[in-house]
PDB file of C-alpha atoms and ligand atoms in Angstrom:
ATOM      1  CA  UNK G   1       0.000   0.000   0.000  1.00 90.00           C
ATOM      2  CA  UNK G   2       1.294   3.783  -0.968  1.00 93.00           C
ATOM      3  CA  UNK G   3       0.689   6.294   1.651  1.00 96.00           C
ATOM      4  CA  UNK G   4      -0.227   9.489  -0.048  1.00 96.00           C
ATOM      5  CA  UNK G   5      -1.895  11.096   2.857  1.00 97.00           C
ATOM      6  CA  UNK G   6      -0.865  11.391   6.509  1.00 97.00           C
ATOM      7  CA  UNK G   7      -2.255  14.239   8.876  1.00 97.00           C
ATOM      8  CA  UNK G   8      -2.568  14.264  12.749  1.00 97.00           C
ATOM      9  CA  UNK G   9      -6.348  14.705  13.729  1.00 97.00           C
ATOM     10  CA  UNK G  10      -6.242  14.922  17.660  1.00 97.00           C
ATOM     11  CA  UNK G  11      -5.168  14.561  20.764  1.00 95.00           C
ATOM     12  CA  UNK G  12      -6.470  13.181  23.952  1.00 92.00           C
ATOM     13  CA  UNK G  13      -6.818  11.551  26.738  1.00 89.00           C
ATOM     14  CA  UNK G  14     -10.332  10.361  26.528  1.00 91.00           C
ATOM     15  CA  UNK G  15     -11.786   7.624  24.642  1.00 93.00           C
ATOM     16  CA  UNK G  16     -14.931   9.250  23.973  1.00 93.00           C
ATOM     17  CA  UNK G  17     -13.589  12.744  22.788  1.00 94.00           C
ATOM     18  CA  UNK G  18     -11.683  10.761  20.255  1.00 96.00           C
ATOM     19  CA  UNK G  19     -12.704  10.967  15.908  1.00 96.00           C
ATOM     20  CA  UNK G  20     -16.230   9.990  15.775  1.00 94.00           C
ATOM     21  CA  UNK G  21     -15.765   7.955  12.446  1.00 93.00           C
ATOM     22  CA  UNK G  22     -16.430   4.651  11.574  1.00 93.00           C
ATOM     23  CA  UNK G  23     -13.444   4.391  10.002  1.00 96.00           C
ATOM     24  CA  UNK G  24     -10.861   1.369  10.447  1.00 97.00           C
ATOM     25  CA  UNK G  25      -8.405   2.412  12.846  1.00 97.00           C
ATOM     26  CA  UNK G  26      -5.144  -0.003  14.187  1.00 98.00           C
ATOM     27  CA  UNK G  27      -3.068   1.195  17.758  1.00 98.00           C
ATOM     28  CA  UNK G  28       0.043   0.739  18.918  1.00 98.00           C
ATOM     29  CA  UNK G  29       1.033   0.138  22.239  1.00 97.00           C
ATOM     30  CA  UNK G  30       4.140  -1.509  24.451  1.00 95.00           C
ATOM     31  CA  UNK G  31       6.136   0.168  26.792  1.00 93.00           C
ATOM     32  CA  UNK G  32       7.649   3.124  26.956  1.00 91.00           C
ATOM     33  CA  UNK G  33      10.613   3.975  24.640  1.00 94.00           C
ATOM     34  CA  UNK G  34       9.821   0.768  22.687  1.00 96.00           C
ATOM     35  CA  UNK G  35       9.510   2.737  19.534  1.00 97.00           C
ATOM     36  CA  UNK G  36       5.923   3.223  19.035  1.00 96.00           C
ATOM     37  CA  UNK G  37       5.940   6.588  17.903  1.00 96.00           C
ATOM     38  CA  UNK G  38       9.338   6.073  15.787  1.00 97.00           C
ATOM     39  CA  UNK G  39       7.095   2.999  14.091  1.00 98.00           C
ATOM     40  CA  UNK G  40       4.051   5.633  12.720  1.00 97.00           C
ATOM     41  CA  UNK G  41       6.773   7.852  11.206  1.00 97.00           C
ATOM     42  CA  UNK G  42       8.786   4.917   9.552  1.00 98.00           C
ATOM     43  CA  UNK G  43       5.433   3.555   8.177  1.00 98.00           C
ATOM     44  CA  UNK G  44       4.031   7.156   7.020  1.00 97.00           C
ATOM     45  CA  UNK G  45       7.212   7.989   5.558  1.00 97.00           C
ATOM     46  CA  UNK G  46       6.646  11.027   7.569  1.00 96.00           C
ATOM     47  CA  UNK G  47       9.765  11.556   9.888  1.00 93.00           C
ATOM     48  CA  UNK G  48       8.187  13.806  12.581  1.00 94.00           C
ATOM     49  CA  UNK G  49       4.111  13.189  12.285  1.00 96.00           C
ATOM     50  CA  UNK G  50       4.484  11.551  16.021  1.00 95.00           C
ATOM     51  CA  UNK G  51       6.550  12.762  18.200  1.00 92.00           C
ATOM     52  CA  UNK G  52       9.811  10.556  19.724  1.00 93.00           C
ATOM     53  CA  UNK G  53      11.651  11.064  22.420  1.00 92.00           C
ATOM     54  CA  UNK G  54      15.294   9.157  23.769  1.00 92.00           C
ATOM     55  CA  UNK G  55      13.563   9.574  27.124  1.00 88.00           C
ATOM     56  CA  UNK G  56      10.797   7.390  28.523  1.00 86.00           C
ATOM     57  CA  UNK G  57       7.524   9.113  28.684  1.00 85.00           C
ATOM     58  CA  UNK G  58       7.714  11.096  25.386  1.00 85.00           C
ATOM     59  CA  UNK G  59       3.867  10.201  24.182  1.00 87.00           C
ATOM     60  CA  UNK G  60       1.000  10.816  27.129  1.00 87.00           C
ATOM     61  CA  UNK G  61      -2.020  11.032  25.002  1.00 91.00           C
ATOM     62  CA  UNK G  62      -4.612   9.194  22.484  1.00 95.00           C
ATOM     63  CA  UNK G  63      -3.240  10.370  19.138  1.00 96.00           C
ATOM     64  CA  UNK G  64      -5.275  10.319  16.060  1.00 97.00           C
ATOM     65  CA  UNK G  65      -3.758  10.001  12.654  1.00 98.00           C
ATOM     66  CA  UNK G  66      -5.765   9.715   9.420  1.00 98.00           C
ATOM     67  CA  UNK G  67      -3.610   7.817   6.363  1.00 98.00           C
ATOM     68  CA  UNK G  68      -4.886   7.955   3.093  1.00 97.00           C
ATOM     69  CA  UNK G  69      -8.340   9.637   4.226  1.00 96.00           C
ATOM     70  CA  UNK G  70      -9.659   6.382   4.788  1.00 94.00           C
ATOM     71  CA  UNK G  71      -7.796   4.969   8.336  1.00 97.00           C
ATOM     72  CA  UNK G  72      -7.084   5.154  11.438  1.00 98.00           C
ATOM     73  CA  UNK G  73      -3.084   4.739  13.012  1.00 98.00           C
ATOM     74  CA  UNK G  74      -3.077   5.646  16.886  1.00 97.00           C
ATOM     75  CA  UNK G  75      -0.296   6.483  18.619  1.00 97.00           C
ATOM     76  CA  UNK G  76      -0.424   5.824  22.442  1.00 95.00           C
ATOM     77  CA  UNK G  77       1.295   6.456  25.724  1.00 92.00           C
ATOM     78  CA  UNK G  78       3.640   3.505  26.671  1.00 90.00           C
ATOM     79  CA  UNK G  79       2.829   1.540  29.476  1.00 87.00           C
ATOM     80  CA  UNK G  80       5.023   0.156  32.545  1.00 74.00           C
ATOM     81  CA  UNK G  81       7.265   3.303  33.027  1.00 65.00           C
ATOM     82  CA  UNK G  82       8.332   3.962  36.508  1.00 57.00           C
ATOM     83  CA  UNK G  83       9.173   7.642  36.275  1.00 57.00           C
ATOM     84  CA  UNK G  84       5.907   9.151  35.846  1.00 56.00           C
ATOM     85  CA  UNK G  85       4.122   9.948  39.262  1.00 58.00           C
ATOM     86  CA  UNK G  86       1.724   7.159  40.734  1.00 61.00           C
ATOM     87  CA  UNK G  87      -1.477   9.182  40.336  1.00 60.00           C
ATOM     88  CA  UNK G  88      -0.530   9.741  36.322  1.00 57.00           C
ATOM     89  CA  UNK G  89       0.189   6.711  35.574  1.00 56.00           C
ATOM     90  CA  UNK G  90      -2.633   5.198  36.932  1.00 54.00           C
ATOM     91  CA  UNK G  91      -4.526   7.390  34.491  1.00 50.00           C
ATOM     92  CA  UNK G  92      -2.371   6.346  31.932  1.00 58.00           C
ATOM     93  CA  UNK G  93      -3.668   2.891  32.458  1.00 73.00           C
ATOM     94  CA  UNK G  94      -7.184   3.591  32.842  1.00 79.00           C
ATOM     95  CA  UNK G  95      -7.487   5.258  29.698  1.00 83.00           C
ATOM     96  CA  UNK G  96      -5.180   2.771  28.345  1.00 89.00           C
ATOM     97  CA  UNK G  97      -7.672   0.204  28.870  1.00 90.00           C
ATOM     98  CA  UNK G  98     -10.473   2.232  28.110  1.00 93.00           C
ATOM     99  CA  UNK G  99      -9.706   2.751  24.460  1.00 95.00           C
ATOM    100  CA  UNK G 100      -9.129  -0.821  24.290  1.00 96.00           C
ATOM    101  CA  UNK G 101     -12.299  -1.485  25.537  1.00 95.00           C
ATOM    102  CA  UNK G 102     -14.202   0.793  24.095  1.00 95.00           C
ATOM    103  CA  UNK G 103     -13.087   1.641  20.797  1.00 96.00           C
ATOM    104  CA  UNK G 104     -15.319  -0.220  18.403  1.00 95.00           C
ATOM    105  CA  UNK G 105     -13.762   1.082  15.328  1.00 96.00           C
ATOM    106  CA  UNK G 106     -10.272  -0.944  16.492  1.00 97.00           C
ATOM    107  CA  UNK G 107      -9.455  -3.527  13.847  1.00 97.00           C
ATOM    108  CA  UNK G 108      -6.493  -4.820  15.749  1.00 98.00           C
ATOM    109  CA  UNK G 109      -4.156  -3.894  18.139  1.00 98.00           C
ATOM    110  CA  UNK G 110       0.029  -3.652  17.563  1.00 98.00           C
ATOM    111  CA  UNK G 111       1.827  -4.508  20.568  1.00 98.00           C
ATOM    112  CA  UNK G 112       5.327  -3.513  20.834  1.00 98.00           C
ATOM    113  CA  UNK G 113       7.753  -5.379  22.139  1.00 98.00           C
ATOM    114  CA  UNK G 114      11.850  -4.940  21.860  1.00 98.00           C
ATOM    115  CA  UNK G 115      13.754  -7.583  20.058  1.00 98.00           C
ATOM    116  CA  UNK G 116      16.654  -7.486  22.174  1.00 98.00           C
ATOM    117  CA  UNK G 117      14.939  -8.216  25.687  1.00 96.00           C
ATOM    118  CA  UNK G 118      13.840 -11.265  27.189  1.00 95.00           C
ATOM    119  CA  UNK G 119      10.004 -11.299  27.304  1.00 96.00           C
ATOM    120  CA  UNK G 120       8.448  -8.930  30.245  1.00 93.00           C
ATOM    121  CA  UNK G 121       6.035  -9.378  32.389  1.00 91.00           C
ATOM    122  CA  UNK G 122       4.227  -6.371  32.068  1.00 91.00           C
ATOM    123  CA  UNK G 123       3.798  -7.149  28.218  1.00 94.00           C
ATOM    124  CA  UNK G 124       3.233 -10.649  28.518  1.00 94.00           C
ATOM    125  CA  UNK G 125       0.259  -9.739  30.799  1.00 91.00           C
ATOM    126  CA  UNK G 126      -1.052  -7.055  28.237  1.00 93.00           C
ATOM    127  CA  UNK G 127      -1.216  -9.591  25.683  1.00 95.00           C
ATOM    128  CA  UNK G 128      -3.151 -11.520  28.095  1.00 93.00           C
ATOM    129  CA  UNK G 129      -5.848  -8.778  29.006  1.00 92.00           C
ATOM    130  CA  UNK G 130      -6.169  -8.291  25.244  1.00 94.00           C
ATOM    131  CA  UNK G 131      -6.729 -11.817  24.764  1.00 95.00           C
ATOM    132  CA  UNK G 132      -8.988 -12.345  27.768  1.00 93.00           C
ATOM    133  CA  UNK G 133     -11.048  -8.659  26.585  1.00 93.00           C
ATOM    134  CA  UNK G 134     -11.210 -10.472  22.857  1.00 95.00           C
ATOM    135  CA  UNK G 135      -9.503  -7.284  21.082  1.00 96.00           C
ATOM    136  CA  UNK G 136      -6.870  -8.656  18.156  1.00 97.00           C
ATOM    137  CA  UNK G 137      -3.555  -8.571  18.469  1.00 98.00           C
ATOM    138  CA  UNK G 138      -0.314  -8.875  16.419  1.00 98.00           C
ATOM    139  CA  UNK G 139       2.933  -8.897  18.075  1.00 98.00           C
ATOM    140  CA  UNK G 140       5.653  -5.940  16.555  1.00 98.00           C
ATOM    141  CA  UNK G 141       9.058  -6.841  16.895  1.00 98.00           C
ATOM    142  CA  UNK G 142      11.074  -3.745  17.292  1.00 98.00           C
ATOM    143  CA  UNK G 143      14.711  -2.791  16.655  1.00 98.00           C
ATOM    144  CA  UNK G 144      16.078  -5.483  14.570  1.00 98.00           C
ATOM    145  CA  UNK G 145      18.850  -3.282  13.634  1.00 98.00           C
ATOM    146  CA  UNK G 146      20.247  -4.041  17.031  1.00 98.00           C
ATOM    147  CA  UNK G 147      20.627  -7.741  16.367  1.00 98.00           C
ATOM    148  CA  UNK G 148      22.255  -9.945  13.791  1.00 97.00           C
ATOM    149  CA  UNK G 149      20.239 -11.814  12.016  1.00 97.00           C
ATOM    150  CA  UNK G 150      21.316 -15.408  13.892  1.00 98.00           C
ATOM    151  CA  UNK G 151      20.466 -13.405  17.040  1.00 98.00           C
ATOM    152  CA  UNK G 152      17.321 -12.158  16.153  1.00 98.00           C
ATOM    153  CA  UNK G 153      15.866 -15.650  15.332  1.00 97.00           C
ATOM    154  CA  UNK G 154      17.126 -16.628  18.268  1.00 98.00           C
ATOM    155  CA  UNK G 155      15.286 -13.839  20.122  1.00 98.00           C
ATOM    156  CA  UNK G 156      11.905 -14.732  18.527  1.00 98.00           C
ATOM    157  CA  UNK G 157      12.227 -18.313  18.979  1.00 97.00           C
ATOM    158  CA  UNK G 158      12.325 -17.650  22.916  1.00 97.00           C
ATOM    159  CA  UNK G 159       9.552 -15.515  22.563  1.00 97.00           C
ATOM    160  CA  UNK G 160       7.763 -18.079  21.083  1.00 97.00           C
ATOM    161  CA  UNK G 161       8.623 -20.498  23.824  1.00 97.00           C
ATOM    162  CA  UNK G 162       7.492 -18.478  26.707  1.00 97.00           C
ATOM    163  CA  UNK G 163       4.538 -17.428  24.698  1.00 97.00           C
ATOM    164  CA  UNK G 164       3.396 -21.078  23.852  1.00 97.00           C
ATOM    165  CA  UNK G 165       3.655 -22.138  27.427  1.00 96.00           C
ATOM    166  CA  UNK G 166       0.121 -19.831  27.876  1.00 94.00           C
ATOM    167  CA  UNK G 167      -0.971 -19.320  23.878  1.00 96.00           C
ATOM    168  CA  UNK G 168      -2.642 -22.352  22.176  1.00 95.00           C
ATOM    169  CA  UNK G 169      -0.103 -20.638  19.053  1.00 94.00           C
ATOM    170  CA  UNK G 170       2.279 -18.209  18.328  1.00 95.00           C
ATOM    171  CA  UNK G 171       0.428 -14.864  17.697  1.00 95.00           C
ATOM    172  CA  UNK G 172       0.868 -13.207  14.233  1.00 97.00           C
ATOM    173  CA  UNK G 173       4.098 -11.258  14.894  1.00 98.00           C
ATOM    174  CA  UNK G 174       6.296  -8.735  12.682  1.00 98.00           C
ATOM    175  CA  UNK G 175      10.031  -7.655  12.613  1.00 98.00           C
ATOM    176  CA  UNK G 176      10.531  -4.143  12.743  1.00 98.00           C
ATOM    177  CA  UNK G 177      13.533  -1.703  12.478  1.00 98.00           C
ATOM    178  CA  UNK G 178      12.763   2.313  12.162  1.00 98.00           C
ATOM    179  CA  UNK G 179      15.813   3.294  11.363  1.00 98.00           C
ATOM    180  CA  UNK G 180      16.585   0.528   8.395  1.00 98.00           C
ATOM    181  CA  UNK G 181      13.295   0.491   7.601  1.00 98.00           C
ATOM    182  CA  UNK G 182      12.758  -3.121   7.912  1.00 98.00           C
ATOM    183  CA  UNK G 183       8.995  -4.216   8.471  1.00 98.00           C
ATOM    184  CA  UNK G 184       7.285  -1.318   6.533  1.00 98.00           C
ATOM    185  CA  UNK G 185       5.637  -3.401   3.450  1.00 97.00           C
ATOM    186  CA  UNK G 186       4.978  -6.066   5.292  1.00 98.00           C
ATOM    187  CA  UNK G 187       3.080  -3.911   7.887  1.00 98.00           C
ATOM    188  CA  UNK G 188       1.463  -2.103   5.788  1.00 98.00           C
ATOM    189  CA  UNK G 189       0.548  -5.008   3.176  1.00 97.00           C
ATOM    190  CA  UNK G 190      -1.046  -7.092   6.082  1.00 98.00           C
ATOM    191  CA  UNK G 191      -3.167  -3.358   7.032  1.00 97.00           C
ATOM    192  CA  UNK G 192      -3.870  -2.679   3.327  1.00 96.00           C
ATOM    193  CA  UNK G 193      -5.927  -6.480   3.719  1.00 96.00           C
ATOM    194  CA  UNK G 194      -7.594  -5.888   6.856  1.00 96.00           C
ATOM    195  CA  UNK G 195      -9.083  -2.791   5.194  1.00 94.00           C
ATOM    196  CA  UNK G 196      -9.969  -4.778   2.038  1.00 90.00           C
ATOM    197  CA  UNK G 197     -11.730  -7.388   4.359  1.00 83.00           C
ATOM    198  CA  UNK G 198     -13.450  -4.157   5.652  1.00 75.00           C
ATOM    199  CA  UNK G 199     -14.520  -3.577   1.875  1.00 61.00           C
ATOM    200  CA  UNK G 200     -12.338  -0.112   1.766  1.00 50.00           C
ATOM    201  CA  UNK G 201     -13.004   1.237  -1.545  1.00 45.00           C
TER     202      UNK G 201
HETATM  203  P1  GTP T   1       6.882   6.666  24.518  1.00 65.84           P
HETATM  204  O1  GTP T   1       6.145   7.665  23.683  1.00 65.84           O
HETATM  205  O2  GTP T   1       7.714   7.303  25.553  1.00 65.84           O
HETATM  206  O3  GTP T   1       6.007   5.599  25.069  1.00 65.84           O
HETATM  207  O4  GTP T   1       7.988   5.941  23.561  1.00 65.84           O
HETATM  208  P2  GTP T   1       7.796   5.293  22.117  1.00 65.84           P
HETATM  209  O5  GTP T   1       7.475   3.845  22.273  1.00 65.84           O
HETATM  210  O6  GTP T   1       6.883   6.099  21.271  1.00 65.84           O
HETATM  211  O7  GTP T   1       9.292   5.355  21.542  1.00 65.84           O
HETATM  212  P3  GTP T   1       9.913   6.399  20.478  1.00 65.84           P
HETATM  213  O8  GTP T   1       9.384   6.114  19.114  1.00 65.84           O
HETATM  214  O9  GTP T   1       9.790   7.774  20.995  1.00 65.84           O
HETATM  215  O10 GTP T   1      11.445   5.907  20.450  1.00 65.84           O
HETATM  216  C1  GTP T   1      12.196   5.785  21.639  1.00 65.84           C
HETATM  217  C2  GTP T   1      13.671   5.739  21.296  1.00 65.84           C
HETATM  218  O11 GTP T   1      13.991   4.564  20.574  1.00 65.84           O
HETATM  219  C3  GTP T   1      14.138   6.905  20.408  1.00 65.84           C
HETATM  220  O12 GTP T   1      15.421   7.298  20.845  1.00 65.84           O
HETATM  221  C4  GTP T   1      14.186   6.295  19.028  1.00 65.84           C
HETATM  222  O13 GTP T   1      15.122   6.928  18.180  1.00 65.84           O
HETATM  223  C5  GTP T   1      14.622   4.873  19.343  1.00 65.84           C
HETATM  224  N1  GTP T   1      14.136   3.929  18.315  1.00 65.84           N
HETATM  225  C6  GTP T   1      12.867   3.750  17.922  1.00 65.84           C
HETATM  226  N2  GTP T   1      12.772   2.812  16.967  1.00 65.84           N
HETATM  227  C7  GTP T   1      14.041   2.382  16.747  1.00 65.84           C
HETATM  228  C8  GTP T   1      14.610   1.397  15.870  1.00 65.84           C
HETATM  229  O14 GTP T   1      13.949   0.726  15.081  1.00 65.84           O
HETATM  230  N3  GTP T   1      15.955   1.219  15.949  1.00 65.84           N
HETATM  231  C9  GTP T   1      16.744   1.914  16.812  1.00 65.84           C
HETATM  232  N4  GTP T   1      18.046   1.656  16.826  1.00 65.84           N
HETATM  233  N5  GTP T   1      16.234   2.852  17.641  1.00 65.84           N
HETATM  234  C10 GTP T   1      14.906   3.082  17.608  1.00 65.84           C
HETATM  235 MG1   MG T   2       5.691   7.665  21.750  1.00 65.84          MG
END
């Protein structure tokens, strides 16, 4: 899929001020600093349409983005950073959960996770909530260009062990790198067919 259009809409932090459109719309989420943000821009093309930050914390609200006048791409605080005061992040998580939970229009849900780490709890447990809440999921490698290749497989393959050990199969899953660009048609061919299954014109 070409992107011809990309243009922030809004931002905020609740569920019901967000676009009141019917159109497809896919989030991404993971914690903090996992490259969420860096992952909109690499897909768009666009290198500063969401905002990125070296620092934990960068993203704090629902962010709207229309592609091609016809979807949806959020952009969403990370979860599972420590910094941010307890009362905040408790918010964070609340309306977290409630766009999850309440945003019909979600055709599936991107969760981040870096390639490099072993799996973490607090993402493991997402994945669980999403499964439990029956919202879609598809698991987003990030940073590949951290790894050799070797390692990489390596990575996933433990991934896929822990995962498996709760998962009746591996969940679809992507490798990602921003700053090679690594991922991008994939991503975006396996979006361009969830919209065609939504009969898209
Ligand atoms: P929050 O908004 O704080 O939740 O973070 P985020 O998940 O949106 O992460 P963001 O995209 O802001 O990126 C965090 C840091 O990781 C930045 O310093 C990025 O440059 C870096 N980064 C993101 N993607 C990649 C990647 O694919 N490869 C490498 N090497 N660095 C990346
Ligand atoms: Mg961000």
């Amino acid at each position: 899929m070409k992107i011809k259009t990309a243009e922030f809409v809004v931002s905020n932090s609740d569920v019901a001020k967000c676009p009141n459109s019917r159109l497809p719309e896919y989030a991404f989420i993971g914690r903090s600093n996992v490259g969420k943000s860096s992952l909109i821009n690499m897909l768009t093309g666009r290198k500063s349409l969401a905002k990125t930050s070296g620092k934990p914390g960068k993203t704090q609200l629902i962010n709207h983005f229309l592609i091609n006048k016809n979807w949806h791409l959020v952009d969403l605080p990370g979860y599972g950073y420590a910094k941010v005061s307890k009362s905040s992040k408790k918010v964070f998580q609340k309306f977290i959960t409630q766009y999850f939970s309440l945003r019909e229009q979600l055709v599936t849900a991107f969760v981040l996770v870096d390639i490099r780490h072993e799996p973490q709890t607090i993402d493991l447990e997402f994945m669980q909530w999403l499964g439990e809440n029956g919202i879609p999921f598809s698991i987003i490698f990030t940073k590949a260009d951290k790894l050799k290749p070797k390692a990489i497989e390596r990575h996933i393959g433990h991934y896929k062990t822990i995962l498996l050990e709760t998962w009746e199969e591996m969940p679809n899953y992507f490798v990602t790198s921003s700053t090679k660009i690594i991922g991008q048609e994939e991503l975006l061919g396996y979006i361009d067919e969830l919209n065609g299954n939504m009969e898209l014109s």
